[in-house]
Structure formats: structure tokens, C-alpha cells
mmCIF file of C-alpha atoms (C1' of nucleotides) in Angstrom:
data_model
loop_
_atom_site.group_PDB
_atom_site.id
_atom_site.type_symbol
_atom_site.label_atom_id
_atom_site.label_comp_id
_atom_site.label_asym_id
_atom_site.label_seq_id
_atom_site.Cartn_x
_atom_site.Cartn_y
_atom_site.Cartn_z
ATOM 1 C CA MET A 179 72.244 -12.929 -115.507
ATOM 2 C CA TYR A 180 73.575 -11.470 -112.235
ATOM 3 C CA THR A 181 72.461 -11.256 -108.596
ATOM 4 C CA ILE A 182 72.203 -7.815 -107.029
ATOM 5 C CA ARG A 183 75.404 -8.702 -105.063
ATOM 6 C CA GLU A 184 77.280 -9.540 -108.197
ATOM 7 C CA VAL A 185 76.332 -6.172 -109.748
ATOM 8 C CA SER A 186 77.138 -4.353 -106.582
ATOM 9 C CA GLU A 187 80.594 -5.842 -106.593
ATOM 10 C CA MET A 188 81.009 -5.286 -110.324
ATOM 11 C CA PHE A 189 80.395 -1.540 -109.992
ATOM 12 C CA GLY A 190 81.452 -0.910 -106.404
ATOM 13 C CA ILE A 191 77.884 0.362 -105.681
ATOM 14 C CA PRO A 192 76.096 -0.937 -102.566
ATOM 15 C CA ALA A 193 73.192 -3.272 -103.165
ATOM 16 C CA THR A 194 70.976 -0.850 -101.231
ATOM 17 C CA THR A 195 71.782 1.866 -103.769
ATOM 18 C CA LEU A 196 70.976 -0.456 -106.632
ATOM 19 C CA ARG A 197 67.512 -1.108 -105.013
ATOM 20 C CA TYR A 198 67.102 2.699 -104.600
ATOM 21 C CA TYR A 199 67.898 3.263 -108.235
ATOM 22 C CA ASP A 200 65.418 0.591 -109.220
ATOM 23 C CA LYS A 201 62.781 2.024 -107.023
ATOM 24 C CA GLU A 202 63.401 5.511 -108.606
ATOM 25 C CA GLY A 203 62.774 4.016 -112.033
ATOM 26 C CA LEU A 204 66.372 4.219 -113.303
ATOM 27 C CA LEU A 205 66.492 0.490 -113.973
ATOM 28 C CA PRO A 206 63.232 -0.309 -115.765
ATOM 29 C CA TYR A 207 64.187 -3.547 -117.331
ATOM 30 C CA VAL A 208 65.468 -5.356 -114.212
ATOM 31 C CA GLY A 209 63.743 -8.779 -114.079
ATOM 32 C CA ARG A 210 62.620 -10.878 -111.128
ATOM 33 C CA LYS A 211 62.971 -14.654 -110.399
ATOM 34 C CA ASP A 212 60.077 -16.530 -109.111
ATOM 35 C CA SER A 213 61.427 -15.948 -105.630
ATOM 36 C CA GLY A 214 61.230 -12.214 -106.124
ATOM 37 C CA TYR A 215 64.977 -11.802 -106.325
ATOM 38 C CA ARG A 216 66.202 -9.294 -108.884
ATOM 39 C CA GLU A 217 67.864 -10.564 -112.067
ATOM 40 C CA PHE A 218 70.235 -8.228 -113.766
ATOM 41 C CA SER A 219 70.796 -8.794 -117.593
ATOM 42 C CA ASP A 220 73.699 -7.409 -119.645
ATOM 43 C CA HIS A 221 71.208 -4.832 -120.811
ATOM 44 C CA ASP A 222 70.724 -3.635 -117.227
ATOM 45 C CA ILE A 223 74.586 -3.505 -116.769
ATOM 46 C CA GLN A 224 74.800 -1.340 -119.801
ATOM 47 C CA MET A 225 72.076 0.882 -118.350
ATOM 48 C CA LEU A 226 74.052 1.181 -115.122
ATOM 49 C CA ARG A 227 77.185 2.213 -116.974
ATOM 50 C CA VAL A 228 75.134 4.999 -118.659
ATOM 51 C CA ILE A 229 73.562 5.939 -115.362
ATOM 52 C CA GLU A 230 77.133 6.283 -113.825
ATOM 53 C CA CYS A 231 78.180 8.380 -116.830
ATOM 54 C CA LEU A 232 75.180 10.680 -116.531
ATOM 55 C CA LYS A 233 75.811 11.042 -112.833
ATOM 56 C CA LYS A 234 79.439 12.049 -113.348
ATOM 57 C CA SER A 235 78.227 14.519 -116.006
ATOM 58 C CA GLY A 236 76.285 16.210 -113.245
ATOM 59 C CA MET A 237 72.732 14.804 -113.763
ATOM 60 C CA SER A 238 70.300 14.192 -110.784
ATOM 61 C CA ILE A 239 68.467 11.068 -110.191
ATOM 62 C CA LYS A 240 65.262 12.777 -111.321
ATOM 63 C CA GLU A 241 66.802 13.837 -114.697
ATOM 64 C CA ILE A 242 68.336 10.313 -115.246
ATOM 65 C CA ARG A 243 64.806 8.925 -114.602
ATOM 66 C CA GLN A 244 63.571 11.059 -117.428
ATOM 67 C CA PHE A 245 66.202 9.474 -119.682
ATOM 68 C CA ALA A 246 65.085 5.975 -118.435
ATOM 69 C CA ASP A 247 61.557 6.922 -119.366
ATOM 70 C CA TRP A 248 62.517 8.004 -122.861
ATOM 71 C CA VAL A 249 64.429 4.643 -123.224
ATOM 72 C CA GLN A 250 61.112 2.841 -122.372
ATOM 73 C CA MET A 251 59.170 4.970 -124.919
ATOM 74 C CA GLY A 252 61.322 3.594 -127.761
ATOM 75 C CA ASP A 253 62.144 5.299 -131.112
ATOM 76 C CA VAL A 254 59.647 8.246 -130.569
ATOM 77 C CA SER A 255 62.135 9.740 -128.015
ATOM 78 C CA LEU A 256 65.320 9.344 -130.071
ATOM 79 C CA LYS A 257 65.584 13.126 -130.629
ATOM 80 C CA GLU A 258 65.183 13.880 -126.925
ATOM 81 C CA ARG A 259 67.870 11.430 -126.056
ATOM 82 C CA LEU A 260 70.321 12.754 -128.620
ATOM 83 C CA GLU A 261 69.705 16.345 -127.372
ATOM 84 C CA MET A 262 70.174 15.115 -123.858
ATOM 85 C CA PHE A 263 73.716 13.652 -124.627
ATOM 86 C CA GLN A 264 74.611 16.651 -126.577
ATOM 87 C CA ASN A 265 73.728 18.814 -123.724
ATOM 88 C CA ARG A 266 75.717 16.504 -121.414
ATOM 89 C CA LYS A 267 78.700 16.962 -123.853
ATOM 90 C CA ARG A 268 78.551 20.730 -123.283
ATOM 91 C CA ALA A 269 78.157 20.354 -119.540
ATOM 92 C CA VAL A 270 81.225 18.086 -119.288
ATOM 93 C CA GLU A 271 83.209 20.447 -121.509
ATOM 94 C CA GLN A 272 82.415 23.232 -119.109
ATOM 95 C CA GLN A 273 83.330 21.073 -116.136
ATOM 96 C CA MET A 274 86.634 20.419 -117.765
ATOM 97 C CA GLU A 275 87.305 24.163 -118.235
ATOM 98 C CA GLU A 276 86.325 24.792 -114.557
ATOM 99 C CA LEU A 277 88.638 22.000 -113.448
ATOM 100 C CA LYS A 278 91.527 23.613 -115.458
ATOM 101 C CA LYS A 279 91.027 26.858 -113.696
ATOM 102 C CA THR A 280 90.822 25.156 -110.418
ATOM 103 C CA MET A 281 94.018 23.428 -111.085
ATOM 104 C CA ASP A 282 95.746 26.660 -111.863
ATOM 105 C CA LEU A 283 94.920 28.110 -108.445
ATOM 106 C CA ILE A 284 95.968 24.773 -106.857
ATOM 107 C CA ASP A 285 99.177 24.883 -108.651
ATOM 108 C CA TYR A 286 99.838 28.536 -107.566
ATOM 109 C CA LYS A 287 99.018 27.465 -103.971
ATOM 110 C CA CYS A 288 101.447 24.495 -104.200
ATOM 111 C CA TRP A 289 104.127 26.814 -105.213
ATOM 112 C CA TYR A 290 103.080 29.366 -102.595
ATOM 113 C CA TYR A 291 103.289 26.952 -99.828
ATOM 114 C CA GLU A 292 106.457 25.171 -101.060
ATOM 115 C CA THR A 293 108.332 28.457 -101.049
ATOM 116 C CA ALA A 294 106.758 29.434 -97.736
ATOM 117 C CA LEU A 295 107.741 26.100 -96.198
ATOM 118 C CA ALA A 296 111.322 26.515 -97.523
ATOM 119 C CA ALA A 297 111.529 29.989 -96.010
ATOM 120 C CA GLY A 298 109.882 28.811 -92.771
ATOM 121 C CA THR A 299 107.398 31.497 -93.038
ATOM 122 C CA GLU A 300 104.477 32.666 -95.120
ATOM 123 C CA ALA A 301 105.823 36.223 -94.746
ATOM 124 C CA VAL A 302 108.028 35.736 -97.774
ATOM 125 C CA HIS A 303 104.993 36.329 -99.916
ATOM 126 C CA SER A 304 103.900 39.585 -98.229
ATOM 127 C CA GLN A 305 107.118 41.312 -97.196
ATOM 128 C CA ASN A 306 108.701 41.984 -100.645
ATOM 129 C CA LYS A 307 106.317 42.405 -103.486
ATOM 130 C CA SER A 308 109.287 41.942 -105.832
ATOM 131 C CA GLU A 309 108.452 38.183 -106.148
ATOM 132 C CA HIS A 310 105.498 39.128 -108.368
ATOM 133 C CA ASP A 311 107.963 40.781 -110.811
ATOM 134 C CA ARG A 312 109.464 37.359 -111.210
ATOM 135 C CA THR A 313 106.180 35.531 -111.343
ATOM 136 C CA PRO A 314 103.621 37.881 -112.913
ATOM 137 C CA GLU A 315 101.278 34.933 -113.738
ATOM 138 C CA CYS A 316 100.435 34.663 -109.941
ATOM 139 C CA GLU A 317 98.964 38.062 -109.907
ATOM 140 C CA ILE A 318 96.836 37.219 -112.870
ATOM 141 C CA LEU A 319 95.828 34.095 -111.034
ATOM 142 C CA LEU A 320 94.804 35.899 -107.890
ATOM 143 C CA LYS A 321 92.851 38.545 -109.753
ATOM 144 C CA GLN A 322 91.115 36.212 -112.369
ATOM 145 C CA MET B 228 85.924 47.000 -97.719
ATOM 146 C CA TYR B 229 82.855 45.314 -99.058
ATOM 147 C CA THR B 230 79.308 44.708 -97.779
ATOM 148 C CA ILE B 231 77.890 41.217 -97.786
ATOM 149 C CA ARG B 232 75.696 42.223 -100.812
ATOM 150 C CA GLU B 233 78.699 43.464 -102.744
ATOM 151 C CA VAL B 234 80.523 40.171 -102.128
ATOM 152 C CA SER B 235 77.460 38.279 -102.884
ATOM 153 C CA GLU B 236 77.148 39.862 -106.361
ATOM 154 C CA MET B 237 80.939 39.653 -106.901
ATOM 155 C CA PHE B 238 80.928 35.874 -106.541
ATOM 156 C CA GLY B 239 77.195 35.038 -107.509
ATOM 157 C CA ILE B 240 76.874 33.512 -104.055
ATOM 158 C CA PRO B 241 73.680 34.333 -101.988
ATOM 159 C CA ALA B 242 74.352 36.442 -98.948
ATOM 160 C CA THR B 243 72.730 33.656 -96.863
ATOM 161 C CA THR B 244 75.331 31.356 -98.023
ATOM 162 C CA LEU B 245 78.212 33.756 -97.137
ATOM 163 C CA ARG B 246 76.717 34.033 -93.668
ATOM 164 C CA TYR B 247 76.545 30.224 -93.465
ATOM 165 C CA TYR B 248 80.213 29.987 -94.463
ATOM 166 C CA ASP B 249 81.056 32.592 -91.832
ATOM 167 C CA LYS B 250 79.108 30.589 -89.228
ATOM 168 C CA GLU B 251 80.915 27.479 -90.177
ATOM 169 C CA GLY B 252 84.279 29.064 -89.704
ATOM 170 C CA LEU B 253 85.294 29.347 -93.339
ATOM 171 C CA LEU B 254 85.836 33.096 -93.205
ATOM 172 C CA PRO B 255 87.646 33.710 -89.799
ATOM 173 C CA TYR B 256 88.910 37.214 -90.657
ATOM 174 C CA VAL B 257 85.654 38.798 -91.699
ATOM 175 C CA GLY B 258 85.347 41.991 -89.617
ATOM 176 C CA ARG B 259 82.329 43.862 -88.299
ATOM 177 C CA LYS B 260 81.307 47.503 -88.189
ATOM 178 C CA ASP B 261 79.953 49.127 -85.076
ATOM 179 C CA SER B 262 76.537 48.296 -86.243
ATOM 180 C CA GLY B 263 77.355 44.517 -86.403
ATOM 181 C CA TYR B 264 77.285 44.528 -90.184
ATOM 182 C CA ARG B 265 79.944 42.315 -91.774
ATOM 183 C CA GLU B 266 82.979 44.071 -93.438
ATOM 184 C CA PHE B 267 84.675 41.988 -96.057
ATOM 185 C CA SER B 268 88.297 42.916 -96.955
ATOM 186 C CA ASP B 269 90.446 41.922 -99.875
ATOM 187 C CA HIS B 270 91.881 39.268 -97.753
ATOM 188 C CA ASP B 271 88.364 37.792 -97.185
ATOM 189 C CA ILE B 272 87.750 38.005 -100.954
ATOM 190 C CA GLN B 273 91.072 36.043 -101.488
ATOM 191 C CA MET B 274 89.882 33.436 -98.981
ATOM 192 C CA LEU B 275 86.525 33.048 -100.690
ATOM 193 C CA ARG B 276 88.349 32.460 -104.006
ATOM 194 C CA VAL B 277 90.231 29.710 -102.309
ATOM 195 C CA ILE B 278 87.082 28.384 -100.799
ATOM 196 C CA GLU B 279 85.449 28.170 -104.194
ATOM 197 C CA CYS B 280 88.596 26.442 -105.644
ATOM 198 C CA LEU B 281 88.593 23.810 -102.787
ATOM 199 C CA LYS B 282 84.872 23.257 -103.134
ATOM 200 C CA LYS B 283 85.349 22.584 -106.875
ATOM 201 C CA SER B 284 88.121 20.175 -106.004
ATOM 202 C CA GLY B 285 85.602 18.133 -104.131
ATOM 203 C CA MET B 286 86.196 19.204 -100.465
ATOM 204 C CA SER B 287 83.386 19.309 -98.003
ATOM 205 C CA ILE B 288 82.642 22.424 -95.734
ATOM 206 C CA LYS B 289 84.142 20.540 -92.825
ATOM 207 C CA GLU B 290 87.412 19.917 -94.640
ATOM 208 C CA ILE B 291 87.657 23.532 -95.827
ATOM 209 C CA ARG B 292 86.999 24.618 -92.281
ATOM 210 C CA GLN B 293 90.073 22.591 -91.271
ATOM 211 C CA PHE B 294 92.100 24.607 -93.777
ATOM 212 C CA ALA B 295 90.730 27.886 -92.405
ATOM 213 C CA ASP B 296 91.877 26.769 -88.981
ATOM 214 C CA TRP B 297 95.368 25.953 -90.355
ATOM 215 C CA VAL B 298 95.388 29.512 -91.830
ATOM 216 C CA GLN B 299 94.561 30.953 -88.452
ATOM 217 C CA MET B 300 97.407 28.876 -86.828
ATOM 218 C CA GLY B 301 100.014 30.643 -88.930
ATOM 219 C CA ASP B 302 103.319 29.382 -89.960
ATOM 220 C CA VAL B 303 103.234 26.167 -87.789
ATOM 221 C CA SER B 304 100.666 24.708 -90.202
ATOM 222 C CA LEU B 305 102.515 25.486 -93.477
ATOM 223 C CA LYS B 306 103.301 21.792 -93.988
ATOM 224 C CA GLU B 307 99.703 20.652 -93.632
ATOM 225 C CA ARG B 308 98.489 23.318 -95.950
ATOM 226 C CA LEU B 309 101.005 22.368 -98.644
ATOM 227 C CA GLU B 310 100.145 18.614 -98.245
ATOM 228 C CA MET B 311 96.426 19.528 -98.559
ATOM 229 C CA PHE B 312 96.975 21.465 -101.768
ATOM 230 C CA GLN B 313 99.137 18.615 -103.086
ATOM 231 C CA ASN B 314 96.347 16.159 -102.287
ATOM 232 C CA ARG B 315 93.838 18.380 -103.968
ATOM 233 C CA LYS B 316 96.048 18.412 -107.072
ATOM 234 C CA ARG B 317 95.899 14.631 -107.225
ATOM 235 C CA ALA B 318 92.131 14.629 -106.717
ATOM 236 C CA VAL B 319 91.619 17.103 -109.508
ATOM 237 C CA GLU B 320 93.833 15.079 -111.780
ATOM 238 C CA GLN B 321 91.776 12.119 -111.008
ATOM 239 C CA GLN B 322 88.555 14.071 -111.720
ATOM 240 C CA MET B 323 89.956 15.204 -115.014
ATOM 241 C CA GLU B 324 90.692 11.551 -116.013
ATOM 242 C CA GLU B 325 87.212 10.509 -114.865
ATOM 243 C CA LEU B 326 85.688 13.357 -116.925
ATOM 244 C CA LYS B 327 87.580 12.225 -120.053
ATOM 245 C CA LYS B 328 86.190 8.668 -119.769
ATOM 246 C CA THR B 329 82.632 10.184 -119.158
ATOM 247 C CA MET B 330 83.125 12.285 -122.339
ATOM 248 C CA ASP B 331 84.166 9.159 -124.311
ATOM 249 C CA LEU B 332 80.954 7.447 -123.420
ATOM 250 C CA ILE B 333 78.853 10.714 -124.146
ATOM 251 C CA ASP B 334 80.550 10.989 -127.529
ATOM 252 C CA TYR B 335 79.806 7.439 -128.361
ATOM 253 C CA LYS B 336 76.089 7.933 -127.327
ATOM 254 C CA CYS B 337 75.952 11.147 -129.369
ATOM 255 C CA TRP B 338 77.083 9.116 -132.420
ATOM 256 C CA TYR B 339 74.688 6.300 -131.452
ATOM 257 C CA TYR B 340 71.596 8.544 -131.332
ATOM 258 C CA GLU B 341 72.691 10.598 -134.425
ATOM 259 C CA THR B 342 72.855 7.448 -136.528
ATOM 260 C CA ALA B 343 69.626 6.063 -134.799
ATOM 261 C CA LEU B 344 67.752 9.293 -135.545
ATOM 262 C CA ALA B 345 69.013 9.341 -139.109
ATOM 263 C CA ALA B 346 67.750 5.750 -139.486
ATOM 264 C CA GLY B 347 64.562 6.627 -137.697
ATOM 265 C CA THR B 348 65.028 3.690 -135.337
ATOM 266 C CA GLU B 349 67.443 2.489 -132.713
ATOM 267 C CA ALA B 350 67.215 -1.063 -134.296
ATOM 268 C CA VAL B 351 70.113 -0.151 -136.722
ATOM 269 C CA HIS B 352 72.438 -0.686 -133.741
ATOM 270 C CA SER B 353 71.147 -4.186 -132.827
ATOM 271 C CA GLN B 354 69.940 -5.670 -135.985
ATOM 272 C CA ASN B 355 73.304 -5.968 -137.857
ATOM 273 C CA LYS B 356 76.395 -6.313 -135.776
ATOM 274 C CA SER B 357 78.451 -5.459 -138.853
ATOM 275 C CA GLU B 358 78.629 -1.894 -137.634
ATOM 276 C CA HIS B 359 81.034 -2.927 -134.964
ATOM 277 C CA ASP B 360 83.369 -4.017 -137.685
ATOM 278 C CA ARG B 361 83.566 -0.528 -138.930
ATOM 279 C CA THR B 362 83.673 1.128 -135.474
ATOM 280 C CA PRO B 363 85.542 -1.264 -133.206
ATOM 281 C CA GLU B 364 86.281 1.434 -130.647
ATOM 282 C CA CYS B 365 82.645 1.386 -129.649
ATOM 283 C CA GLU B 366 82.848 -2.172 -128.467
ATOM 284 C CA ILE B 367 85.868 -1.178 -126.187
ATOM 285 C CA LEU B 368 83.844 1.725 -124.971
ATOM 286 C CA LEU B 369 80.968 -0.324 -123.954
ATOM 287 C CA LYS B 370 83.154 -2.950 -122.266
ATOM 288 C CA GLN B 371 85.642 -0.498 -120.577
ATOM 289 C "C1'" DT C 255 67.165 -30.442 -92.866
ATOM 290 C "C1'" DA C 256 69.554 -27.111 -90.318
ATOM 291 C "C1'" DT C 257 71.786 -22.857 -90.552
ATOM 292 C "C1'" DA C 258 74.230 -19.294 -92.299
ATOM 293 C "C1'" DT C 259 73.991 -15.981 -95.884
ATOM 294 C "C1'" DC C 260 71.484 -13.516 -99.055
ATOM 295 C "C1'" DA C 261 67.315 -11.236 -100.695
ATOM 296 C "C1'" DT C 262 62.762 -8.562 -100.188
ATOM 297 C "C1'" DT C 263 59.881 -4.466 -98.645
ATOM 298 C "C1'" DG C 264 58.239 0.178 -96.790
ATOM 299 C "C1'" DA C 265 59.407 3.467 -93.872
ATOM 300 C "C1'" DA C 266 62.325 5.988 -91.128
ATOM 301 C "C1'" DG C 267 66.759 8.047 -90.569
ATOM 302 C "C1'" DC C 268 70.981 10.599 -91.951
ATOM 303 C "C1'" DA C 269 74.641 13.735 -93.936
ATOM 304 C "C1'" DT C 270 75.475 17.688 -96.610
ATOM 305 C "C1'" DA C 271 74.806 22.141 -97.976
ATOM 306 C "C1'" DC C 272 72.264 25.287 -98.062
ATOM 307 C "C1'" DT C 273 67.572 28.300 -97.646
ATOM 308 C "C1'" DT C 274 63.739 30.223 -95.248
ATOM 309 C "C1'" DT C 275 61.544 32.370 -91.448
ATOM 310 C "C1'" DA C 276 60.780 35.725 -87.949
ATOM 311 C "C1'" DA C 277 61.812 39.346 -85.190
ATOM 312 C "C1'" DA C 278 64.820 43.044 -84.696
ATOM 313 C "C1'" DG C 279 68.195 46.645 -85.652
ATOM 314 C "C1'" DT C 280 70.794 49.904 -89.317
ATOM 315 C "C1'" DC C 281 71.448 52.704 -93.273
ATOM 316 C "C1'" DA C 282 70.696 56.158 -96.888
ATOM 317 C "C1'" DA C 283 67.961 58.992 -99.829
ATOM 318 C "C1'" DG C 284 64.534 62.587 -99.952
ATOM 319 C "C1'" DC D 222 63.170 62.193 -89.648
ATOM 320 C "C1'" DT D 223 60.763 58.986 -92.115
ATOM 321 C "C1'" DT D 224 60.570 55.254 -95.187
ATOM 322 C "C1'" DG D 225 62.262 51.571 -97.753
ATOM 323 C "C1'" DA D 226 65.988 48.700 -98.495
ATOM 324 C "C1'" DC D 227 69.485 46.304 -96.147
ATOM 325 C "C1'" DT D 228 71.526 43.629 -92.281
ATOM 326 C "C1'" DT D 229 71.613 40.735 -88.026
ATOM 327 C "C1'" DT D 230 70.481 36.202 -85.444
ATOM 328 C "C1'" DA D 231 68.908 31.466 -84.003
ATOM 329 C "C1'" DA D 232 66.294 28.042 -85.459
ATOM 330 C "C1'" DA D 233 63.677 25.598 -88.379
ATOM 331 C "C1'" DG D 234 63.005 23.728 -92.992
ATOM 332 C "C1'" DT D 235 64.353 21.808 -97.552
ATOM 333 C "C1'" DA D 236 66.420 19.009 -101.276
ATOM 334 C "C1'" DT D 237 69.265 15.341 -102.564
ATOM 335 C "C1'" DG D 238 71.054 10.955 -102.358
ATOM 336 C "C1'" DC D 239 71.596 7.543 -100.154
ATOM 337 C "C1'" DT D 240 71.514 4.267 -95.697
ATOM 338 C "C1'" DT D 241 69.536 1.796 -91.974
ATOM 339 C "C1'" DC D 242 65.988 -0.783 -89.870
ATOM 340 C "C1'" DA D 243 62.865 -4.453 -88.933
ATOM 341 C "C1'" DA D 244 60.195 -8.080 -90.247
ATOM 342 C "C1'" DT D 245 60.164 -11.750 -93.483
ATOM 343 C "C1'" DG D 246 61.211 -15.006 -97.178
ATOM 344 C "C1'" DA D 247 64.809 -17.603 -100.354
ATOM 345 C "C1'" DT D 248 69.093 -20.161 -101.226
ATOM 346 C "C1'" DA D 249 73.056 -22.961 -100.661
ATOM 347 C "C1'" DT D 250 76.089 -26.004 -98.382
ATOM 348 C "C1'" DA D 251 77.480 -29.222 -94.865
#
DNA sequence: TATATCATTGAAGCATACTTTAAAGTCAAG
DNA sequence: CTTGACTTTAAAGTATGCTTCAATGATATA
């Protein structure tokens, strides 16, 4: 069993945020001591790991709450939960594709500014179009 | 030259958002007709592509505005702009690593719910720990 | 047992990135 | 030359995800 502060430090999430998640129904199994203090179990730690994962996959608090509700419903919601993770898989695959394209443009811009800096002026990229003959992929990049 | 509507449809960005970007200083070169209507040039289209890229790399409007300011300053800011894109490169590399870890947990959860659904109950994953002997990577996943 | 640190709550506040509204002017087809 | 669709603005509003506040109670250590 862990205090809210221990969990906070474990995840690098502010205690206020953990209380917010609890209030929003994302942590339905967090227990309480007689004093009213929250008691986080290993199960709650697991749940938090999944919450972090779902957040990184692009889900909103509301959508994660739906998942938490399904968890509470037990085996009747197994299908929904499977479908949710399958959808998340697709979403993350798309995000990865997007990031690759983003990286391509960034790589081009790094090259663009490296050569411009070496030349002392950005004009090297507009004055003679011949550079594109040497690096045709840049044109493709800029057209996408 | 393009109207705001044409650019909006070109990028799938609402015209209101384009006006917002303009107001925030992200599109410093957008011209105007005599009527006051915005005129987007190919240069502005390029800028928008870069803005989209920087957004996807995790930059805020404020930070992108800084970049737009550097662009306006000309060659004196070449170093800053190069460093910015180099930083973006690192940021996107980190995001990719994060996404991979996220995907690992999602893949585990897909397997978890596929087998649970096949068994008709989630209990297959708690009743006999022997499953972990067959799939030790799952333990690693859950511990990370 | 004092006291510093930690926890609780509901409610209000905040930052970001838009989005909507309202009133007014422009454009283009018939 | 009208009419309907498009554009302009400033300002207010919205959604999301926290974060802060203020008042109050719990815990731990010297």
C-alpha cells in the first residue's frame, strides 16, 4: 500500500492530479484509511500505468473513464475493452506514421539550415535552383 | 494566390483557425487585397506546412511564433532556427520511443483481452500464475 | 505534546488552442 | 444590380486538463 505522495513520486505525477483522476472516476479501486487518506494498492498502480498508456495513445480523460467503468463491470465488458485496445493500436500506428513524416520535414529543415548557416545566408536555397537537382527528395518533401 | 477558404480546404484547417494563426503572428507574410481579404502565397503555404510539422513535434503556438519571428529577422537568426529544428528532432525521437513503449503495453493488453474473451472470463489471468512461465515478457511489461 | 509535514474537500482559477458571435463589408453569378 | 455566399474584426465563449486556494483534519518525530 502506498500514500498519494509515494505514488506521485513513483510516476512523476502531482498528487493534485492523482486526486483529479480519482474524482473523475479513473481510479475506482483506490481505498481509504480510517483517517480518510487514500491507500493505493498494486492494482491501482497497474491501473495508473494503463491510464498513462491510454493518455499517450491520445485518449481523453472522459474516454479513459469509460474504460474504468468497463473494468468495474467485470467480464461482461471484455469485448468492449478488447476493441478499445485494438482501436488504440491503430491510433498509435497512425501516430507513428505521422511522426515519421514530421521527422522527414525536420530532417530536411536541419539540412536546410546547416547549409544556410555554412553559407552565411538563406539565399543559397533560393538563388540557384540547381541544388534541387542534387537533392530531388527535398522537392518531394516540400510538395508532399 | 489562394483565398482563406482554399487554404482551409487544402489543409483541412478551419478558416477561423487560419485567422487565429495569423493573429498570433504565425503567418507574418500573408498579404491582403484592396478589399482587406487575405491573400495566401505559396510561401505562406510552405509556412503552414512547417507550422503543422512543428505542432506535431509538440511545440505550442507561442513557441512557433518565436520561430516566425526568427524567420522575419532573416539571416541573423539562422543559428537559432537550426538549433530549434535540432531540438525538435530530439523531441520527436523521444516521442517515437515513448510510442513504442505505449505500443508494447497495448499489444500486451490486446493479448490479455483476446485470451480473456476466449476463456469468457478475465480470471484466466489471475487464477493460475503458470501463464507467466509461458509468456515471461508480460511480467517485464507490467513491471517496466 | 508540540509542531512541522502531510492529507482531505469543493470550488474557483488558469493555460492552451481554438470556436462562436455579431455586425459589417466584398464578391460573383444570374 | 441584386442576392447569396464569402470575408473581415474584436470580443466573448468553450473544452480540456489540470492547478490553486482555503479551511480543516491526520501523522510522525523530537
